[in-house]
Every structure is written in C-alpha cells, then in structure tokens.
PDB file of C-alpha atoms in Angstrom:
ATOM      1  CA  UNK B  12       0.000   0.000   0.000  1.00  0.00           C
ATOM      2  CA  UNK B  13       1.207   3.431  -0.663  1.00  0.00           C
ATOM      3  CA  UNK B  14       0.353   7.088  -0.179  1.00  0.00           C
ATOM      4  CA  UNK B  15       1.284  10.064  -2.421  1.00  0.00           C
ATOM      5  CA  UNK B  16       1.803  13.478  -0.722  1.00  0.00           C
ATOM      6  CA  UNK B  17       1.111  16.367  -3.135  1.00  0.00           C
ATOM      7  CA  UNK B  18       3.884  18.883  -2.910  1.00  0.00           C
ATOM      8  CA  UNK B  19       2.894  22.523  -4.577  1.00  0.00           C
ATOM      9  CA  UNK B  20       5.203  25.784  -4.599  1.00  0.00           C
ATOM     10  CA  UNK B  21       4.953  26.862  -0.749  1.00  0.00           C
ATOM     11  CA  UNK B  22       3.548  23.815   0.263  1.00  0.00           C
ATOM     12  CA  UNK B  23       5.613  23.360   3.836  1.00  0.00           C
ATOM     13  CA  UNK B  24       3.642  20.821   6.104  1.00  0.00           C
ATOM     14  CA  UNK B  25       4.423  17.861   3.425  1.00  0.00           C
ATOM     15  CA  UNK B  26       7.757  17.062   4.922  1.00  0.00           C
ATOM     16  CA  UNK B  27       5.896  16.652   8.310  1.00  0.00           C
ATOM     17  CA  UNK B  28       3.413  14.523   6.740  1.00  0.00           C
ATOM     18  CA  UNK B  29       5.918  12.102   4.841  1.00  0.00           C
ATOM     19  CA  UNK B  30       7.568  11.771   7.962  1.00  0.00           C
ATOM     20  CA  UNK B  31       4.726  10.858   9.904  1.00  0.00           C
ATOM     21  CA  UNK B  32       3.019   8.349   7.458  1.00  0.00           C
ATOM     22  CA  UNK B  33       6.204   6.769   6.632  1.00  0.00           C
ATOM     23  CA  UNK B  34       8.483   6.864  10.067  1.00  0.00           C
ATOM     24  CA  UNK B  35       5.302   6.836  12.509  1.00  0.00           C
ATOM     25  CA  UNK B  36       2.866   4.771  10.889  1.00  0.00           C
ATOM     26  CA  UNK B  37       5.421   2.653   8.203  1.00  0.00           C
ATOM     27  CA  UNK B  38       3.193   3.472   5.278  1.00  0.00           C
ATOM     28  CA  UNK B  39       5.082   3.380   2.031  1.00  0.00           C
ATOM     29  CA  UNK B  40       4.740   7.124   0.938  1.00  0.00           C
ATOM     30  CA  UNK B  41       5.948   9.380  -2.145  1.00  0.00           C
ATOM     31  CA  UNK B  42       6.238  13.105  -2.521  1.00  0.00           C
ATOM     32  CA  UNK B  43       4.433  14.550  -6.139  1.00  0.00           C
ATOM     33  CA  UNK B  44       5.222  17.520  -7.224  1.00  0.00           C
ATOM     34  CA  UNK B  45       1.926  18.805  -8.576  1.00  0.00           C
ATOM     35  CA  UNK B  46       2.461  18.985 -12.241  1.00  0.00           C
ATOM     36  CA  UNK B  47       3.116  15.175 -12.349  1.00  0.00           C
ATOM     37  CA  UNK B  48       0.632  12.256 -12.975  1.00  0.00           C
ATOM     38  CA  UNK B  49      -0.452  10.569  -9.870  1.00  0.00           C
ATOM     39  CA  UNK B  50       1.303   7.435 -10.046  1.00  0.00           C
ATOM     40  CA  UNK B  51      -0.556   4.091 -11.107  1.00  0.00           C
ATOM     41  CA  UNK B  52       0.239   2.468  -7.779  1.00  0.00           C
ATOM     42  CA  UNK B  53      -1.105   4.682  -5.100  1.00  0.00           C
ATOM     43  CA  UNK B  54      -3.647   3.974  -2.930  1.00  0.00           C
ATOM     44  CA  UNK B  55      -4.572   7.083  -0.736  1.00  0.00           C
ATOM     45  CA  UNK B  56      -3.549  10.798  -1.661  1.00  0.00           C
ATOM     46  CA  UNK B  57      -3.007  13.575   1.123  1.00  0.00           C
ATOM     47  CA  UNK B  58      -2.641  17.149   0.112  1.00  0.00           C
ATOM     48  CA  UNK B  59      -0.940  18.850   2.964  1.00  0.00           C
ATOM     49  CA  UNK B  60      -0.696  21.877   4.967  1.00  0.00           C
ATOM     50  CA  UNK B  61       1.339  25.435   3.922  1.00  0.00           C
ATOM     51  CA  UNK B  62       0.655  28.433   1.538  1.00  0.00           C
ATOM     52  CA  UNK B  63       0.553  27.087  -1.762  1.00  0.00           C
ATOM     53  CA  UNK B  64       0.859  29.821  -4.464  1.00  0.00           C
ATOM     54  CA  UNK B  65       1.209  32.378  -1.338  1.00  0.00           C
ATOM     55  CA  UNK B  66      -2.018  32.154  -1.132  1.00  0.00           C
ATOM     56  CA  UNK B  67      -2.393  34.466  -3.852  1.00  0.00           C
ATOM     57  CA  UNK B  68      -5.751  35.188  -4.993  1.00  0.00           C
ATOM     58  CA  UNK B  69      -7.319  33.179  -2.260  1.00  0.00           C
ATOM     59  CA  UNK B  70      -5.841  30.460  -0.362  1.00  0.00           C
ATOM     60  CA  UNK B  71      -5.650  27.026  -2.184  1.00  0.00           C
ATOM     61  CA  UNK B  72      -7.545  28.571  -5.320  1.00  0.00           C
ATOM     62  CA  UNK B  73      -4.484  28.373  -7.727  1.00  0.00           C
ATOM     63  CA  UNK B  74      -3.482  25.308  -6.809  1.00  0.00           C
ATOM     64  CA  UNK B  75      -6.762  23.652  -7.222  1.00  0.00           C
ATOM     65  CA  UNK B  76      -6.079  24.404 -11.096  1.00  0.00           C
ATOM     66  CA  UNK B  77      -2.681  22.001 -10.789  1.00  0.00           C
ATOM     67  CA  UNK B  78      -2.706  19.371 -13.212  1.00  0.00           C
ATOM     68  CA  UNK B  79      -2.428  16.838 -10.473  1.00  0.00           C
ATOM     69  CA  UNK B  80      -6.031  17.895  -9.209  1.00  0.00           C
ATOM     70  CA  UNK B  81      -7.644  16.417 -13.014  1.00  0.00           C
ATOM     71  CA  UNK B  82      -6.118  12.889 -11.336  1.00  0.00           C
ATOM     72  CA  UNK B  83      -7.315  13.162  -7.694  1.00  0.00           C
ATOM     73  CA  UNK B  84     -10.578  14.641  -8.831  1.00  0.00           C
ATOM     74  CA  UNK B  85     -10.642  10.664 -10.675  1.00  0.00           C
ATOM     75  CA  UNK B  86      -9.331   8.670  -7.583  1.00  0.00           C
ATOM     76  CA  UNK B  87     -12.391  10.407  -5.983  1.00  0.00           C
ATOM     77  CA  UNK B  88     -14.657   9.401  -7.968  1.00  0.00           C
ATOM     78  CA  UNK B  89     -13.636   5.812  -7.635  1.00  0.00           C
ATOM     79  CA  UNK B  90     -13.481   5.704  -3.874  1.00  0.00           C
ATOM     80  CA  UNK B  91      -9.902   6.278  -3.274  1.00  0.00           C
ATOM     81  CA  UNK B  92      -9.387   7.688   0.122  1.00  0.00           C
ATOM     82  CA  UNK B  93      -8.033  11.398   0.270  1.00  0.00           C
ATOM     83  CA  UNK B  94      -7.824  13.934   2.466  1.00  0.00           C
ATOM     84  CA  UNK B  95      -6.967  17.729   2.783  1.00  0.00           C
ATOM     85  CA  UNK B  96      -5.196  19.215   5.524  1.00  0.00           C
ATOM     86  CA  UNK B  97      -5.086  22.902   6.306  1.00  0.00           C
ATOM     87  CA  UNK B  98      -4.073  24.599   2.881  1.00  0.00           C
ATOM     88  CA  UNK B  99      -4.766  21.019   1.495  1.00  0.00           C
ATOM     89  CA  UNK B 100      -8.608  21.269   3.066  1.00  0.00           C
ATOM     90  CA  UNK B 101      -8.448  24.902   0.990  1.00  0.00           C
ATOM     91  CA  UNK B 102      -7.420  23.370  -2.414  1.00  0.00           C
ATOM     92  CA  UNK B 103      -9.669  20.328  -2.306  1.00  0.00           C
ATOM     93  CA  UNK B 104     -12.831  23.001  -1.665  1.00  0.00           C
ATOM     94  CA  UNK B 105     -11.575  25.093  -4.415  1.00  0.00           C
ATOM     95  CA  UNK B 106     -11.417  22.277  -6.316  1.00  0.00           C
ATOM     96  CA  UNK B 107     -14.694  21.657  -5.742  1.00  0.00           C
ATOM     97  CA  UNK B 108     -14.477  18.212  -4.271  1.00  0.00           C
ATOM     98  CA  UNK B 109     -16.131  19.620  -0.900  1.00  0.00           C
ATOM     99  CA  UNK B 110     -18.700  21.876  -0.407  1.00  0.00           C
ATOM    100  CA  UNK B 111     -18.759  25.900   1.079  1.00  0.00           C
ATOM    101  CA  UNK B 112     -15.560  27.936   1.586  1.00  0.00           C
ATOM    102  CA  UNK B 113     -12.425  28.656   3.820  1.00  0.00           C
ATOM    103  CA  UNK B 114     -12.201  32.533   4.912  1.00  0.00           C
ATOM    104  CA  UNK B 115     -10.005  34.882   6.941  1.00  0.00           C
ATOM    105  CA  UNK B 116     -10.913  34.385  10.454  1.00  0.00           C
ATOM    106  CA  UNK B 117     -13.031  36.243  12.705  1.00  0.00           C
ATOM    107  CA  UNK B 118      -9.797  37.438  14.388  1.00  0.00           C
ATOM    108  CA  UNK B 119      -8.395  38.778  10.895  1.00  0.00           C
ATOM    109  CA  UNK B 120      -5.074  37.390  12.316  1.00  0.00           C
ATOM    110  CA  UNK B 121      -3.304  34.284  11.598  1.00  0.00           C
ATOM    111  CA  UNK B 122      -3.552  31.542  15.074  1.00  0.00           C
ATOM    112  CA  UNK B 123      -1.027  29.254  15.731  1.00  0.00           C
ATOM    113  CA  UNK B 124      -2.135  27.520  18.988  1.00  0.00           C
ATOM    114  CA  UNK B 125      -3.331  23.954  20.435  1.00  0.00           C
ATOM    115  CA  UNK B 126      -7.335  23.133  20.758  1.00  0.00           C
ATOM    116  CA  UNK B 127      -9.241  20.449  20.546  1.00  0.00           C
ATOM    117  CA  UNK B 128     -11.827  19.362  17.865  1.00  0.00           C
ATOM    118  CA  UNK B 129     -14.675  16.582  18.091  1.00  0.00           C
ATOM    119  CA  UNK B 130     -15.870  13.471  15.918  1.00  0.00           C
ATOM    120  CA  UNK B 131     -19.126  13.715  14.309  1.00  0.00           C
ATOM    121  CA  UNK B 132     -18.506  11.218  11.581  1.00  0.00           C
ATOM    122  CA  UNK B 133     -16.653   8.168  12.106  1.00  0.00           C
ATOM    123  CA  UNK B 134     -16.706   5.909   8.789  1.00  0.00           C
ATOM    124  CA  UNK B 135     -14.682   7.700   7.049  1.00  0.00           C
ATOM    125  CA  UNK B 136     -11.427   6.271   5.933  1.00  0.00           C
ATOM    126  CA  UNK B 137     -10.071   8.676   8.529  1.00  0.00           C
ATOM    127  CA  UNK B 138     -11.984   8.164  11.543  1.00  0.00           C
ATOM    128  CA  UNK B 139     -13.057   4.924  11.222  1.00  0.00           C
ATOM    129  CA  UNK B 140     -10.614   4.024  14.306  1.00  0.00           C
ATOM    130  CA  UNK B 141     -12.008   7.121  16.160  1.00  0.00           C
ATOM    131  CA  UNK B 142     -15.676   6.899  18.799  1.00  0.00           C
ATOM    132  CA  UNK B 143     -18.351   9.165  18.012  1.00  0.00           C
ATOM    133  CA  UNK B 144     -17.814  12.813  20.145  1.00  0.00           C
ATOM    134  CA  UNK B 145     -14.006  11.598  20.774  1.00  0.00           C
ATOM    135  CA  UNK B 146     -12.334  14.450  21.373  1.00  0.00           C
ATOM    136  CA  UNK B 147      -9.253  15.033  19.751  1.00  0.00           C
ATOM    137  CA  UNK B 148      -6.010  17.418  21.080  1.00  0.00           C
ATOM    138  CA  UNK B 149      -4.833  19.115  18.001  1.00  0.00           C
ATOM    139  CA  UNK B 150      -2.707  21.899  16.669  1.00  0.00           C
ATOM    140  CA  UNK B 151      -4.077  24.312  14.355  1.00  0.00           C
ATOM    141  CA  UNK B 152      -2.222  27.137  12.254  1.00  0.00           C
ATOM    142  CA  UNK B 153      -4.059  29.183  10.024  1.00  0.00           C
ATOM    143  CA  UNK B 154      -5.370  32.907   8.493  1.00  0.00           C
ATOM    144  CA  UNK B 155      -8.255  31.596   6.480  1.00  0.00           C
ATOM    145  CA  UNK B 156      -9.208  28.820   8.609  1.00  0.00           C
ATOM    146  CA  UNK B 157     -13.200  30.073   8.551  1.00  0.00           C
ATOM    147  CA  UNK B 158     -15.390  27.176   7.379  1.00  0.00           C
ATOM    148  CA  UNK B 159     -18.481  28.880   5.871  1.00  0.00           C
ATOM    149  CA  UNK B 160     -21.358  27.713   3.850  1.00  0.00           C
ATOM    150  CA  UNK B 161     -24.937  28.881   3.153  1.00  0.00           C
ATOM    151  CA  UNK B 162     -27.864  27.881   5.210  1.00  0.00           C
ATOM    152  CA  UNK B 163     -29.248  25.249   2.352  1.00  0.00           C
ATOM    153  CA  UNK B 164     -25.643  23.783   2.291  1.00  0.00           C
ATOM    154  CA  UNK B 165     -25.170  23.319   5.937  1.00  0.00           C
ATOM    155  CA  UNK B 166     -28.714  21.688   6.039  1.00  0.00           C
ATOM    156  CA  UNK B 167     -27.214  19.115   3.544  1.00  0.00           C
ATOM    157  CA  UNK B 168     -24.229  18.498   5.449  1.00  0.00           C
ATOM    158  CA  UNK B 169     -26.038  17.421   8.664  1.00  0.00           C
ATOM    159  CA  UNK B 170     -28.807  15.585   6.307  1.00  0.00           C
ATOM    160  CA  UNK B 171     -25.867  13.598   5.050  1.00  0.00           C
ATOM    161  CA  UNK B 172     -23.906  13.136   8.133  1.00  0.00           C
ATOM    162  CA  UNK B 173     -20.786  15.233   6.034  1.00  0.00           C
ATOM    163  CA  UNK B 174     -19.615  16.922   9.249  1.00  0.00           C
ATOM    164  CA  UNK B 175     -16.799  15.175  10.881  1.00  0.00           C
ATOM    165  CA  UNK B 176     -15.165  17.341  12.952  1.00  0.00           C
ATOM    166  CA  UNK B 177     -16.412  20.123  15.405  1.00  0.00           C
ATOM    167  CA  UNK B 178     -14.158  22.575  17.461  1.00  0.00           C
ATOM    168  CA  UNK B 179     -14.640  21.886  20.902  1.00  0.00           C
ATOM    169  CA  UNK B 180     -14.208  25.378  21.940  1.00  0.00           C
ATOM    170  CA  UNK B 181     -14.819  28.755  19.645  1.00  0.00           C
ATOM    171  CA  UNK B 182     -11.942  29.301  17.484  1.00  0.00           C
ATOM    172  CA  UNK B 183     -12.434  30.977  14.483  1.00  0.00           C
ATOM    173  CA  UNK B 184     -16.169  31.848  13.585  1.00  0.00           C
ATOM    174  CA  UNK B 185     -16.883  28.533  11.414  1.00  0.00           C
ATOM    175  CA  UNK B 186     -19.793  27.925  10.547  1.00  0.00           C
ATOM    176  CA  UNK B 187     -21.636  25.330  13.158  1.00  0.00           C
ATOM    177  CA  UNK B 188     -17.473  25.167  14.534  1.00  0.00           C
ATOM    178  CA  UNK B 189     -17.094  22.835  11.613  1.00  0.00           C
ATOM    179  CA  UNK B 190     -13.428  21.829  11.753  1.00  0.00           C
ATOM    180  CA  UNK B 191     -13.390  19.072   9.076  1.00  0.00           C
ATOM    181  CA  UNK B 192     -15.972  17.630   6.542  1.00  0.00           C
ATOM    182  CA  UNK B 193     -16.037  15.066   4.106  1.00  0.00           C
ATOM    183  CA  UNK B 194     -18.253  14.223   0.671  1.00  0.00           C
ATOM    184  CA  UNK B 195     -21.693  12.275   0.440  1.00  0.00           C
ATOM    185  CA  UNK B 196     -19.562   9.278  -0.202  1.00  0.00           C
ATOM    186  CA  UNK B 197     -17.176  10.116   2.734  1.00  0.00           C
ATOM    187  CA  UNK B 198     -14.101   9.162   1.292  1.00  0.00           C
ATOM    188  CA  UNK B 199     -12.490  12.354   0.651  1.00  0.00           C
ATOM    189  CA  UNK B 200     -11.753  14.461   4.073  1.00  0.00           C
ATOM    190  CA  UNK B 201     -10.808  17.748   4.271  1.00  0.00           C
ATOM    191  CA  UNK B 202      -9.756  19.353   8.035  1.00  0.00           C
ATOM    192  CA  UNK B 203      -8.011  22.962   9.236  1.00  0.00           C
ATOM    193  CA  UNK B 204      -6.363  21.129  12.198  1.00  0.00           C
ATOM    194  CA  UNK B 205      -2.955  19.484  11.477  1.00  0.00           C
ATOM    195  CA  UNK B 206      -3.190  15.901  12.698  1.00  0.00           C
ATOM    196  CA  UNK B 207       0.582  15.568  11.643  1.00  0.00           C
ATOM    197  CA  UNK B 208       1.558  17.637  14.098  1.00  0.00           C
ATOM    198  CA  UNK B 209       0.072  16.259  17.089  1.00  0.00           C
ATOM    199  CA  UNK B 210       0.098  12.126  16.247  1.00  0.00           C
ATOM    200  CA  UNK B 211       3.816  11.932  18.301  1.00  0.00           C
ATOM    201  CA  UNK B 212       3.747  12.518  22.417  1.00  0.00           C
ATOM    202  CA  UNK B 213       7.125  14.117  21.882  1.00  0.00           C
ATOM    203  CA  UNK B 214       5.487  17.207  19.641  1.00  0.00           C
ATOM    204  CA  UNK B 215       2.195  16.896  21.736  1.00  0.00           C
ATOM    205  CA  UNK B 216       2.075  18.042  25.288  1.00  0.00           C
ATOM    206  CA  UNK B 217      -1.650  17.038  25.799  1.00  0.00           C
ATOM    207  CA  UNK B 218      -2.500  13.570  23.947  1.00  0.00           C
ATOM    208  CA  UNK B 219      -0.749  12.067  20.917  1.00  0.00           C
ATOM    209  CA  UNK B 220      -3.064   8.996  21.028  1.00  0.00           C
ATOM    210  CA  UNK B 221      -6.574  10.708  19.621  1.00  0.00           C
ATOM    211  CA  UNK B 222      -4.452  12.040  16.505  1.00  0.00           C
ATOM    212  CA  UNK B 223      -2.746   9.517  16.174  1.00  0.00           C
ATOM    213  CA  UNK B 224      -6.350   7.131  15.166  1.00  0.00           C
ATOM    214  CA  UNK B 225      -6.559   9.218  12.114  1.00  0.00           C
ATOM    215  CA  UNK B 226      -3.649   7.473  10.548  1.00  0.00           C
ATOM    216  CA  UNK B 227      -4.218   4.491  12.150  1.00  0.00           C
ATOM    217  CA  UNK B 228      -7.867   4.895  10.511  1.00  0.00           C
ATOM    218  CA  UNK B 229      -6.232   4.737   7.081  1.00  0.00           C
ATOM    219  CA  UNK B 230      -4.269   2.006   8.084  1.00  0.00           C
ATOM    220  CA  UNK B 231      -7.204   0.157   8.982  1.00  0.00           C
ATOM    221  CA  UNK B 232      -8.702   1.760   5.625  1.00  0.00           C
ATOM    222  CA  UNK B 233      -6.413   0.015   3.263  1.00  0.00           C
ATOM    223  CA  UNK B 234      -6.137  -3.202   5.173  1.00  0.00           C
ATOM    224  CA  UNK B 235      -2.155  -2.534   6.657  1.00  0.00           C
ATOM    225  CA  UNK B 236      -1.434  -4.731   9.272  1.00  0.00           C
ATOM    226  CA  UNK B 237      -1.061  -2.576  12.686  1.00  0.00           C
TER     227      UNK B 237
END
C-alpha cells in the first residue's frame, strides 16, 4: 500500500506529513510535485498543509487548477481515500471536491495555537478508528481557517452526516465550529487542524493517542497490518 503526498510551490507541512506516514505509521509514501501524474500504484492521496501559491488570490484557489487535481478529482470518484489538511482542506474546496468555503478568520489574524476538535462522523477512511464525540487534542495554524457555507448547504451536510469534525471550543467563527468535513460518499476528508503535528507525544504536550487514530484509521482503511 502506498500514499502520495502532493507537494505545490509553498507547500511546507508535506515534509511533516511524509515523515509521519512513513516513520510513525510505516506506510510506504511518495512526494508529487503537482504537475506530475499521480502514479498508477497509489492507494490514498493527502494534500498537505502550507501556503501554496502564497495564497495568492485566495488560499488554495491556484493550486486547485494544478494538473495533479484532473487525477485526484478521478481517484475520488472511484473511492480512493483522500484527504486535505489545512491549505490542502483549501485546495480540495476550491477544487470543488467539498462543499462551502475557507475565509479569513473572525480574528483577521493568523492563530497558531493547540485546541481540541470533536468526531461527528466516524466511517470515514479517517476516523473509522475514532468513537463518536471523541475528542481530539490538536494543533491548528491558520489565516483563512473560517469554514463557511450557506444555510441550504449546511442543512445538507447534517442531512448527510458530512460533518466530521467540530471545534470543541470557539476558534475561528466557522460555521456550526465545523473543523473538518467530508463528501456524500465520505471518502475524501478535508480538516483545518494538522493531525501531523500532534500524532507523536514528543510534539504533543496534551494527547498524541486521539491524533494519532486518524492514521491508524487509514491504516485500517487500506487493510495494513497494525
């Protein structure tokens, strides 16, 4: 089994995340630099955290016109298991893969700090290791962290159980606190909160252990003995 991490120009979480899938969790893993074809033999994709593009424009907007995106948007459609963190979460809702929008926060300043966020979902190929209303100690780092959709959008999301994350505290204005969601078939996963930086107890100082059942979720996911 084997993960591809998308790399784009000012992408800076996806050494974290290579490190993490393939030191922590021994998952065979591959950097792709974004104008590249996905290769044949990957199994999961992650787009990670950073400022791709500078967030010119508007965060994650540029990159969501990568060439890469024209093969993830495929692996979607087939089931493969993806997910978005941060700037990643940004690209793969520009890309339209999930619904609504990431804006500035409330604060209009950038927040670097530790919180914790709660399952609402878990079957998705992320949090399938996780309980129902676990909460989860994570870092998060962001300007335009500010999940927001429209009233008829949000309605869906509940309807179809797309909300899998909530802030367990207010952070940034979201709407409903939504901290991650996925799409009605659940298998791609976009979150703000960066579960690569808080899966190891020496970069945690609350609980590695929650975080770390998101990549242990995969793991389960694609059938990798743990």
């Amino acid at each position: 089994m084997k993960v591809a991490v998308i790399v784009f120009p000012g992408s800076n979480c996806d050494r974290d995340m290579h490190h993490v899938l393939s030191d922590v969790f021994k998952l065979k893993t591959e950097l792709v630099w974004h104008t590249d074809e996905l290769p044949k033999n990957i199994d999961a994709v992650v787009l990670p955290g950073g400022f791709s593009y500078g967030d010119r424009l508007r965060a994650g907007v540029i990159a969501a016109h990568s060439p890469v995106i024209s093969d993830i948007k495929k692996m979607a459609e087939k089931g493969m298991p993806i997910l978005g963190v941060c700037n990643g979460f940004q690209i793969l809702v520009e890309a339209e893969l999930l619904p609504g929008a990431l804006l500035k926060n409330t604060s209009l300043t950038f927040m670097c700090k530790w919180t914790e966020i709660i399952v609402k979902n878990n079957r998705t190929p992320f949090t399938n290791k996780l309980k129902l209303n676990q909460r989860i100690p994570i870092a998060i780092a962001n300007g335009e962290g500010r999940y927001y959709a429209d009233k008829e959008t949000l309605k869906s999301l509940k309807k179809n159980n797309q909300i899998v994350f909530t802030y367990g505290e207010e952070v940034n204005g979201a709407s409903l606190d939504i901290a991650g969601l996925c799409n009605k078939q659940g298998n791609v996963v976009g979150m703000m909160p960066h579960p690569e930086r808080s899966a190891e107890s020496i970069i945690n100082p609350k609980n590695s252990k929650p975080a770390s059942l998101i990549f242990e979720s995969l793991l389960n996911t694609l059938g990798v003995a743990q």
